[in-house]
Coordinates of C-alpha atoms and ligand atoms in Angstrom, one line a residue:
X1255 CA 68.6 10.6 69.1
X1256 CA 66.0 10.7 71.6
X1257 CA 66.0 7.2 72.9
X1258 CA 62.6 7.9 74.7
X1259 CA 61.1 7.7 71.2
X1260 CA 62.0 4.0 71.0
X1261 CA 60.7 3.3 74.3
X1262 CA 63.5 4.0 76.8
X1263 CA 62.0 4.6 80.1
X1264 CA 63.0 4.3 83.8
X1265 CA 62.7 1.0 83.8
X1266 CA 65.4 0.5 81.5
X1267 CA 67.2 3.3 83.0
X1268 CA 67.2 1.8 86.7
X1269 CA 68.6 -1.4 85.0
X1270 CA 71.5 0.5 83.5
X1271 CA 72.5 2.3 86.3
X1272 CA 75.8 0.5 87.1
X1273 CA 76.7 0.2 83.3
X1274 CA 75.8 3.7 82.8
X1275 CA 78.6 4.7 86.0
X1276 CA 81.0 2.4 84.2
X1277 CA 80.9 4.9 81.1
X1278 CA 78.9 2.2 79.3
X1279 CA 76.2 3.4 76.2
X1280 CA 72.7 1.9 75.9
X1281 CA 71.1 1.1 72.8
X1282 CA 68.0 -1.3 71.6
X1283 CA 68.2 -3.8 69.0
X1284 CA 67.0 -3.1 65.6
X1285 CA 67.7 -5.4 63.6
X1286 CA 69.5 -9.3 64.6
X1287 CA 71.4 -11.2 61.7
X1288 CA 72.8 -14.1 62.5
X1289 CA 76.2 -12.8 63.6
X1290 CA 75.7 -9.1 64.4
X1291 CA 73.1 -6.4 65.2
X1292 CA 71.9 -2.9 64.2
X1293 CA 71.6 -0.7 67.7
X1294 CA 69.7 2.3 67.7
X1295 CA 71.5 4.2 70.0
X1296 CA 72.0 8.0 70.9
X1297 CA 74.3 8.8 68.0
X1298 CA 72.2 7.1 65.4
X1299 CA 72.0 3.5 64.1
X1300 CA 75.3 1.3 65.0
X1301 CA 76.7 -2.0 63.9
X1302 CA 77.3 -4.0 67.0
X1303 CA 78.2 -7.5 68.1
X1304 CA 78.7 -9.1 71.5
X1305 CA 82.1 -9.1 73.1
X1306 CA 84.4 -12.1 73.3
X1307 CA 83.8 -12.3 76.8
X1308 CA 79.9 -11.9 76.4
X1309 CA 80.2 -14.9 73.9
X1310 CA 82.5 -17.1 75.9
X1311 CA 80.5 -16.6 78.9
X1312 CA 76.6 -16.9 77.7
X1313 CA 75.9 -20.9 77.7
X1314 CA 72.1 -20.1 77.4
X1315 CA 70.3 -19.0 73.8
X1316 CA 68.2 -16.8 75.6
X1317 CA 70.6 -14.8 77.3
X1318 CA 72.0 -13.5 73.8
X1319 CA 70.3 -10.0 72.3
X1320 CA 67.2 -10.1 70.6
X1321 CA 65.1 -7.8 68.5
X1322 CA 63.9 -4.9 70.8
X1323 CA 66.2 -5.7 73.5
X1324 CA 68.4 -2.8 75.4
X1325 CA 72.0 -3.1 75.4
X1326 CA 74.9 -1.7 77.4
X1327 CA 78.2 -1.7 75.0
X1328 CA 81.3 0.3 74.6
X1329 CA 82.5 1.6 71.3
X1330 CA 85.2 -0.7 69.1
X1331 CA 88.2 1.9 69.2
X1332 CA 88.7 0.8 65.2
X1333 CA 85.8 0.5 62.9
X1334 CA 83.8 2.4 65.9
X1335 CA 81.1 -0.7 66.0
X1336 CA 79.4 -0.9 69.3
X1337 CA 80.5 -4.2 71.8
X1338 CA 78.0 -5.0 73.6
X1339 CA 78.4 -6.5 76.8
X1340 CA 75.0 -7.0 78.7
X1341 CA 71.6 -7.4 78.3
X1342 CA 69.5 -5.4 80.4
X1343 CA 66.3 -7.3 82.1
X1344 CA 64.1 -8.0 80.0
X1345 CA 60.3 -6.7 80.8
X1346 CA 58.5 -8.9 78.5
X1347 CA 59.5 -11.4 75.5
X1348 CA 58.2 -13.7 73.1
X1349 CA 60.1 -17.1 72.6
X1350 CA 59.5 -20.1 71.5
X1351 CA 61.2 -23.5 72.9
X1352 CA 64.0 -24.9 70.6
X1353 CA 64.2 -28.6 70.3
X1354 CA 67.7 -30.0 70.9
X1355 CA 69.8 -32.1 73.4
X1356 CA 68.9 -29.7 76.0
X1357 CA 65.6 -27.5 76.9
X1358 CA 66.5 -24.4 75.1
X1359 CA 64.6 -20.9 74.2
X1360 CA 64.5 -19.2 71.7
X1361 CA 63.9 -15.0 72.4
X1362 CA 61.9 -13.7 68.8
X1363 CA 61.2 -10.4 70.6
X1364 CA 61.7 -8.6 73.6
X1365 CA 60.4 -6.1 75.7
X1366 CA 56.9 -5.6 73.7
X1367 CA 54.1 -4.0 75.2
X1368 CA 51.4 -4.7 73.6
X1369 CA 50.5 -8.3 71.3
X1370 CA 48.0 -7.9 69.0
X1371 CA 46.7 -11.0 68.3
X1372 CA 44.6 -11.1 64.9
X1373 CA 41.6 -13.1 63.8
X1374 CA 39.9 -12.8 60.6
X1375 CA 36.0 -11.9 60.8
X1376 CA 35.9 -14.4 57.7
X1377 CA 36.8 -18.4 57.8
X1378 CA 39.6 -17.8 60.0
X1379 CA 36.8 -17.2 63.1
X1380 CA 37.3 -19.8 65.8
X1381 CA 36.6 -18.4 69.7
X1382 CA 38.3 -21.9 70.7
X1383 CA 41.3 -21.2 68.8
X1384 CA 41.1 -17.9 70.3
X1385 CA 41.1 -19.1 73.6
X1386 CA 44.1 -20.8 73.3
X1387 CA 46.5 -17.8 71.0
X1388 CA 45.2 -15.6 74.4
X1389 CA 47.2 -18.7 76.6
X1390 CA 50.3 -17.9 74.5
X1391 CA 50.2 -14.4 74.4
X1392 CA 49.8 -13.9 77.7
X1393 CA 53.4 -15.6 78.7
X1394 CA 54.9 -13.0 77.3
X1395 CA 54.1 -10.7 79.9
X1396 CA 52.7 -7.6 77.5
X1397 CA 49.5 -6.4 77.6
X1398 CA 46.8 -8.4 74.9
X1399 CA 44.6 -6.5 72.9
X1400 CA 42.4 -8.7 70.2
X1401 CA 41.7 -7.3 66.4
X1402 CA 38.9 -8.7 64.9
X1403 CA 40.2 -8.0 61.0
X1404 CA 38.0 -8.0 57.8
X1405 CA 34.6 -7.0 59.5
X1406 CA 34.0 -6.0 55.4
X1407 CA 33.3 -9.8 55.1
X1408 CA 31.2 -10.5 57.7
X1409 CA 27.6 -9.8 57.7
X1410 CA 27.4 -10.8 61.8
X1411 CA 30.0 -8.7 62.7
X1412 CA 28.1 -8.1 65.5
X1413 CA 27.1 -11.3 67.3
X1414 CA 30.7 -12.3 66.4
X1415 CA 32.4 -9.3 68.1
X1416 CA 29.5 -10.3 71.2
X1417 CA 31.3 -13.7 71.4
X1418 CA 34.5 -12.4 71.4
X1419 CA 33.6 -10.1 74.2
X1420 CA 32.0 -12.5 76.3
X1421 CA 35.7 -14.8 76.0
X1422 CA 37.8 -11.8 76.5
X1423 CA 36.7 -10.9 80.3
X1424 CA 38.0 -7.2 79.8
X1425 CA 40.3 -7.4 77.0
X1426 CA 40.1 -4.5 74.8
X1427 CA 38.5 -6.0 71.0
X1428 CA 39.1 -3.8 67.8
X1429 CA 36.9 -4.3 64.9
X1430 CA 37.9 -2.9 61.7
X1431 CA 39.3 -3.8 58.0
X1432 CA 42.9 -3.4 57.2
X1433 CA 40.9 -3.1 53.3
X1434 CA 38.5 -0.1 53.7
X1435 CA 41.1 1.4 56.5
X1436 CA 37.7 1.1 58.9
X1437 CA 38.7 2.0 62.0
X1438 CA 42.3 2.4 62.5
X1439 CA 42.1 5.2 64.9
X1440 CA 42.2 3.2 68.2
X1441 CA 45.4 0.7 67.2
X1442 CA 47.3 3.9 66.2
X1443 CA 46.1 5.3 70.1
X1444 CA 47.6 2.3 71.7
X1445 CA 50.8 2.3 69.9
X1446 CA 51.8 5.6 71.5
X1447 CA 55.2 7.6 71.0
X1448 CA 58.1 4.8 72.6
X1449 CA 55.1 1.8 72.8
X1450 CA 55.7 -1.3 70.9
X1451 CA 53.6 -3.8 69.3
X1452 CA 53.6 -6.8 67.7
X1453 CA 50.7 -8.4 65.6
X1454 CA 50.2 -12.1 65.8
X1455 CA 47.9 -14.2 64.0
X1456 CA 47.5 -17.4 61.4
X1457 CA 48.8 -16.4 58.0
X1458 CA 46.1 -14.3 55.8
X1459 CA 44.7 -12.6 58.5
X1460 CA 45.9 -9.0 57.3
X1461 CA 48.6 -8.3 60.0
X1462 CA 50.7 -7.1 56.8
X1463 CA 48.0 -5.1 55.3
X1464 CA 47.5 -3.6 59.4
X1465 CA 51.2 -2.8 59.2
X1466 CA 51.6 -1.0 56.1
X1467 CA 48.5 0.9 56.6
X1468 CA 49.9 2.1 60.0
X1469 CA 53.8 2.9 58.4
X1470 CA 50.9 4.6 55.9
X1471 CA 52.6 2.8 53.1
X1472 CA 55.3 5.0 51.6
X1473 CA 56.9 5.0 54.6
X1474 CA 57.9 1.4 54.4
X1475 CA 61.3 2.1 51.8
X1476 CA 62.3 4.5 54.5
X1477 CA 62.4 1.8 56.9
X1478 CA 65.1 -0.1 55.3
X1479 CA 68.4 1.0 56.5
X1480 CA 72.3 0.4 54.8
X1481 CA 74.0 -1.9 56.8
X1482 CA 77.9 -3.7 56.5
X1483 CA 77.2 -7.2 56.1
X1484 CA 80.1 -9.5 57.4
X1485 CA 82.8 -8.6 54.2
X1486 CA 82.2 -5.2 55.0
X1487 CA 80.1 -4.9 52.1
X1488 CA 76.8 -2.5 52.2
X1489 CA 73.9 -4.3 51.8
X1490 CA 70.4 -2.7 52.4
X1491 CA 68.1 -4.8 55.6
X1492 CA 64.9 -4.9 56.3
X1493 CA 64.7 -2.9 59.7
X1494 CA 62.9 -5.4 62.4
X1495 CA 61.9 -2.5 64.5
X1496 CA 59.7 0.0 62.5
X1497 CA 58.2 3.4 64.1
X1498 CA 55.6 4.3 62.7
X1499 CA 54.7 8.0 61.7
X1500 CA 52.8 8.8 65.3
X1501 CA 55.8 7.1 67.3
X1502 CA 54.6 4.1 67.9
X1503 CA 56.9 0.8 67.3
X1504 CA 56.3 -2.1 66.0
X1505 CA 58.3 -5.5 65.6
X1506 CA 58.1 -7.6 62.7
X1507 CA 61.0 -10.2 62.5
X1508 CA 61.4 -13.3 60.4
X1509 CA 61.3 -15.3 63.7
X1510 CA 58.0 -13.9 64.7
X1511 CA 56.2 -14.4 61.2
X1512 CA 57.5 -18.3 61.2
X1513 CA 56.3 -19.2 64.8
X1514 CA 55.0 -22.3 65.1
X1515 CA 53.5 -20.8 67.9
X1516 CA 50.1 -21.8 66.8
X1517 CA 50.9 -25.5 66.7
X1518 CA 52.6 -25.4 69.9
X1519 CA 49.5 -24.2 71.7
X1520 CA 47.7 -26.9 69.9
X1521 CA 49.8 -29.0 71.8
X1522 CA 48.8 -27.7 74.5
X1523 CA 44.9 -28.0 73.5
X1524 CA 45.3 -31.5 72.5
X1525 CA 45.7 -32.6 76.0
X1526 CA 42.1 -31.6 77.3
X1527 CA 40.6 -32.7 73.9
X1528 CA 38.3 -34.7 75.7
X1529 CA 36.6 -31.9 77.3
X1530 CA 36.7 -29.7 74.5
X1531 CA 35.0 -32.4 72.8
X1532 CA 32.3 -32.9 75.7
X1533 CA 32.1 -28.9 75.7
X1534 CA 30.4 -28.9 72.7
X1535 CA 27.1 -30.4 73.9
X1536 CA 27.0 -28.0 76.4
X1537 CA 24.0 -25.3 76.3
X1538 CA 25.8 -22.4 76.3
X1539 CA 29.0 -21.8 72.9
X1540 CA 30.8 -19.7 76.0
X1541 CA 30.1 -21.6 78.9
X1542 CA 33.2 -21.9 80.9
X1543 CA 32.1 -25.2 83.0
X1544 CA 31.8 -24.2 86.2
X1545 CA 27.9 -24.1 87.5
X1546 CA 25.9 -23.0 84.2
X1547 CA 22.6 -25.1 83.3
X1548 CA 23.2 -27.7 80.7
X1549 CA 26.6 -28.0 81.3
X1550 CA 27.9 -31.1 79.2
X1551 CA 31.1 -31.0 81.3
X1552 CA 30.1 -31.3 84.6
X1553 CA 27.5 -33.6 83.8
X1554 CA 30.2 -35.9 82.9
X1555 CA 31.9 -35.3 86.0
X1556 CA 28.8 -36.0 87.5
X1557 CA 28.4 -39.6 86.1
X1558 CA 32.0 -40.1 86.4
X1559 CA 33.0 -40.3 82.6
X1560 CA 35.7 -37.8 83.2
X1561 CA 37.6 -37.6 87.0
X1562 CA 37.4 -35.0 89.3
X1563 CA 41.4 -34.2 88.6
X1564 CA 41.3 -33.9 85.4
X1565 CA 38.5 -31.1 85.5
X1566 CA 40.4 -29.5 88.4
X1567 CA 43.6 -29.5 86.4
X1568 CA 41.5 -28.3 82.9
X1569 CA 40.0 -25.6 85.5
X1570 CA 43.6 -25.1 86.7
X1571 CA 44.7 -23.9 83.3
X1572 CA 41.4 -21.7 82.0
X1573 CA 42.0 -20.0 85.6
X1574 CA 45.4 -19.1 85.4
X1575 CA 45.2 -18.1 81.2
X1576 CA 42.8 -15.9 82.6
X1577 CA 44.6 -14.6 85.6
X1578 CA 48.1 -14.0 83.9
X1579 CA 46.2 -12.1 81.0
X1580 CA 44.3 -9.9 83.1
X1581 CA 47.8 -9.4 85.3
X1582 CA 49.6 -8.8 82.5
X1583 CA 47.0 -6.0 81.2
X1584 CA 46.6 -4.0 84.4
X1585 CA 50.4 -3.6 84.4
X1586 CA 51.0 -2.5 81.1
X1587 CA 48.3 -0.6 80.7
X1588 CA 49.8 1.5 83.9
X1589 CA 53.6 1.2 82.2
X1590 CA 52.1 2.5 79.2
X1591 CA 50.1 5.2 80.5
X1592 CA 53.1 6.4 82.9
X1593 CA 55.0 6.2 79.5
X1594 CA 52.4 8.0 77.3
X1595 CA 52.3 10.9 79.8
X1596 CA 56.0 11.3 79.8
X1597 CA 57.0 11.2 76.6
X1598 CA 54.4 13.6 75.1
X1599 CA 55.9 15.9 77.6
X1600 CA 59.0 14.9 76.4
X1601 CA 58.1 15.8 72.9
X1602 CA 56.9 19.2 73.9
X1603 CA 59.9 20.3 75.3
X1604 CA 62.2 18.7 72.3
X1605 CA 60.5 18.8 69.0
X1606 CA 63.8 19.2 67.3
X1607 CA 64.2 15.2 68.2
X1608 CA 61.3 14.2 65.9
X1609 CA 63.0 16.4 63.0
X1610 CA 66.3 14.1 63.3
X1611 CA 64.5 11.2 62.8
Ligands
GTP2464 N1 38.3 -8.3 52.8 C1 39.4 -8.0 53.4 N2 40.6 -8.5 53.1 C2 41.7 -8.2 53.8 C3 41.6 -7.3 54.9 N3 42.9 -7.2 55.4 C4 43.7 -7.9 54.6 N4 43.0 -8.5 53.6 C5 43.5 -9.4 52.6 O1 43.9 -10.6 53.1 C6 45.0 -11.1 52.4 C7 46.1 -11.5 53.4 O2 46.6 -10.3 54.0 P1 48.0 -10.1 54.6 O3 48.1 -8.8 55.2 O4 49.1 -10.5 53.6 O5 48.0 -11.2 55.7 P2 49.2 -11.6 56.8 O6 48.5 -11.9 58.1 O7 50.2 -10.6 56.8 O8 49.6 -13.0 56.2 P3 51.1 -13.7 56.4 O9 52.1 -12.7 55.8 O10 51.0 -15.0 55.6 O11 51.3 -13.9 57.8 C8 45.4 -10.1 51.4 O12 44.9 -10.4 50.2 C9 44.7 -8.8 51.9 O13 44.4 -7.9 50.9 C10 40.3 -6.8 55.3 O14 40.1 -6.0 56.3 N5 39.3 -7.2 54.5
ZN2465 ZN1 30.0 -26.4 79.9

């Protein structure tokens, strides 16, 4: 197996270096149960679990393997499972804060490089809401790319897709419907040979209708694979890390579909409520309150309704959102191009790969 195709790159390789001298495998994590993992690894799929040691050791939840993370293990000389021992650095994840006696996190998915986060065209719409999924997305360190989903529905597509722009300061926007398979084309582009994706949105939005019609449907029994379950029974699982039939990967966990993401960042929201509810008596649906005529913000700043820290700190936080996101962007957009380039040369020279998949 070509571990290229699942999005093994230098990066990864660097990372591994010392393992890799110690006689140590790599592998990336398929699928996560509760007490054991599916590796995709150079000699196919493996069973694997982490090492007593690795166990003993990791205090932190976060520090365990997740779902699209790379692994350094050794093979179990018995039932020839994989041990893993390390995680290698992480380039990007998506977690979510677990509530206990301590601060805690929670990894749903690592090492993604792009989030697609989708909105309906329909009576999901909400540029505010919008605003605030782009916050979230962009701590994960991949590259955003928004889908505007069920343009079928919408007879403005094109003032709404205009808004969207005007909020997205040079974040690609994809229009299409998951229903009439309208335009497709540039989400199967992005999600290259070893890139991976994940689609986020509120539920109905159509990120399952996006996924099967990228696996192009049949595809999806194929994904499943035969697993041992903890009695050594073989059970059939839902693989967590699909390619799809171009090469690209997507991640689709239980974890990720159950966020409470979106009422996390509410929280987050909730604490400049007052000037999103000043904002909208200002002229302009995107004005970003910072010198544009009939601004109902800074008026209000003006007669002293609202301080002059709390608009700095509100600023504070658009500013950064924005700043991280674009960051985040330029980078992968280089990681994946370096990555694109290599890895069709890659498939030139070793077709026979694609054939063992
Ligand atoms: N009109 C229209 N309907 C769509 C489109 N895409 C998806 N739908 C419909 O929207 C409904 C929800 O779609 P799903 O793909 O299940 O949505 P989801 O985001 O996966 O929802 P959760 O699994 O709850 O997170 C289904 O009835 C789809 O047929 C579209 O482009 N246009
Ligand atoms: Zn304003």
């Amino acid at each position: 197996m070509n571990l290229e195709l699942f999005g093994w790159d230098d990066y990864f390789s660097k990372c591994a270096e010392q393992y890799s001298a110690q006689g140590l495998h790599h592998g990336r994590v398929i699928i996560q149960h509760k007490d054991r993992y599916v590796l995709i690894t150079e000699r196919g799929e493996v069973n694997g679990n982490v090492s007593g040691k690795f166990r003993f050791e990791t205090v932190a939840l976060q520090d365990f393997p997740a779902v699209g993370d790379w692994v350094v293990f050794d093979t179990d000389s018995g039932d020839q499972s994989a041990v893993i021992h390390h995680v290698l650095d992480r380039r990007t994840k998506f977690s979510r804060k677990v509530a206990g006696d301590r601060p805690d996190e929670q990894v749903l998915a690592a090492n993604i490089d792009i989030v697609f986060l989708v909105m309906g065209l329909d009576s999901n719409y909400n540029l505010r809401r919008l605003e605030r999924h782009l916050t979230v997305a962009s701590e994960s360190g991949a590259r955003t790319v928004i889908i505007l989903n069920k343009s079928d529905l919408c007879p403005h597509r094109k003032e709404y897709t205009q808004e969207v722009l005007s909020i997205a300061h040079g974040i690609d926007v994809i229009v299409m419907s998951a229903l009439l398979k309208e335009n497709i084309a540039p989400l199967q582009t992005l999600l290259a040979p070893g890139v991976t994706g994940v689609l986020l949105g509120s539920s109905g939005v159509g990120k399952s209708t996006i996924t099967n019609l990228l696996l192009e449907k049949d595809q999806v029994k194929v994904q499943n694979v035969r697993v041992n379950d903890s009695h050594g029974r073989h059970t059939t699982a839902h693989r967590e890390l699909l390619m799809l039939p171009n090469g690209g990967l997507i991640i689709d966990t239980p974890g990720l579909r159950e966020l409470q993401l979106w009422s996390v960042d509410e929280g987050l929201q909730e604490s400049f409520d007052d000037i999103e509810a000043l904002a909208v008596g200002c002229r302009f649906r995107d004005c970003r309150h910072e010198s544009e005529p009939g601004c109902a913000v800074l008026s209000a700043l003006d007669d002293g309704t609202i301080g002059p820290e709390r608009y700095e700190s509100f600023q504070k936080l658009q500013h950064e959102t924005l700043r991280q996101t674009l960051e985040n962007n330029l980078k992968n957009k280089r990681i994946q191009k370096e990555k694109g380039n290599k890895t069709t040369r890659k498939l030139r020279s070793k077709p026979r790969d694609l054939d063992e998949l």
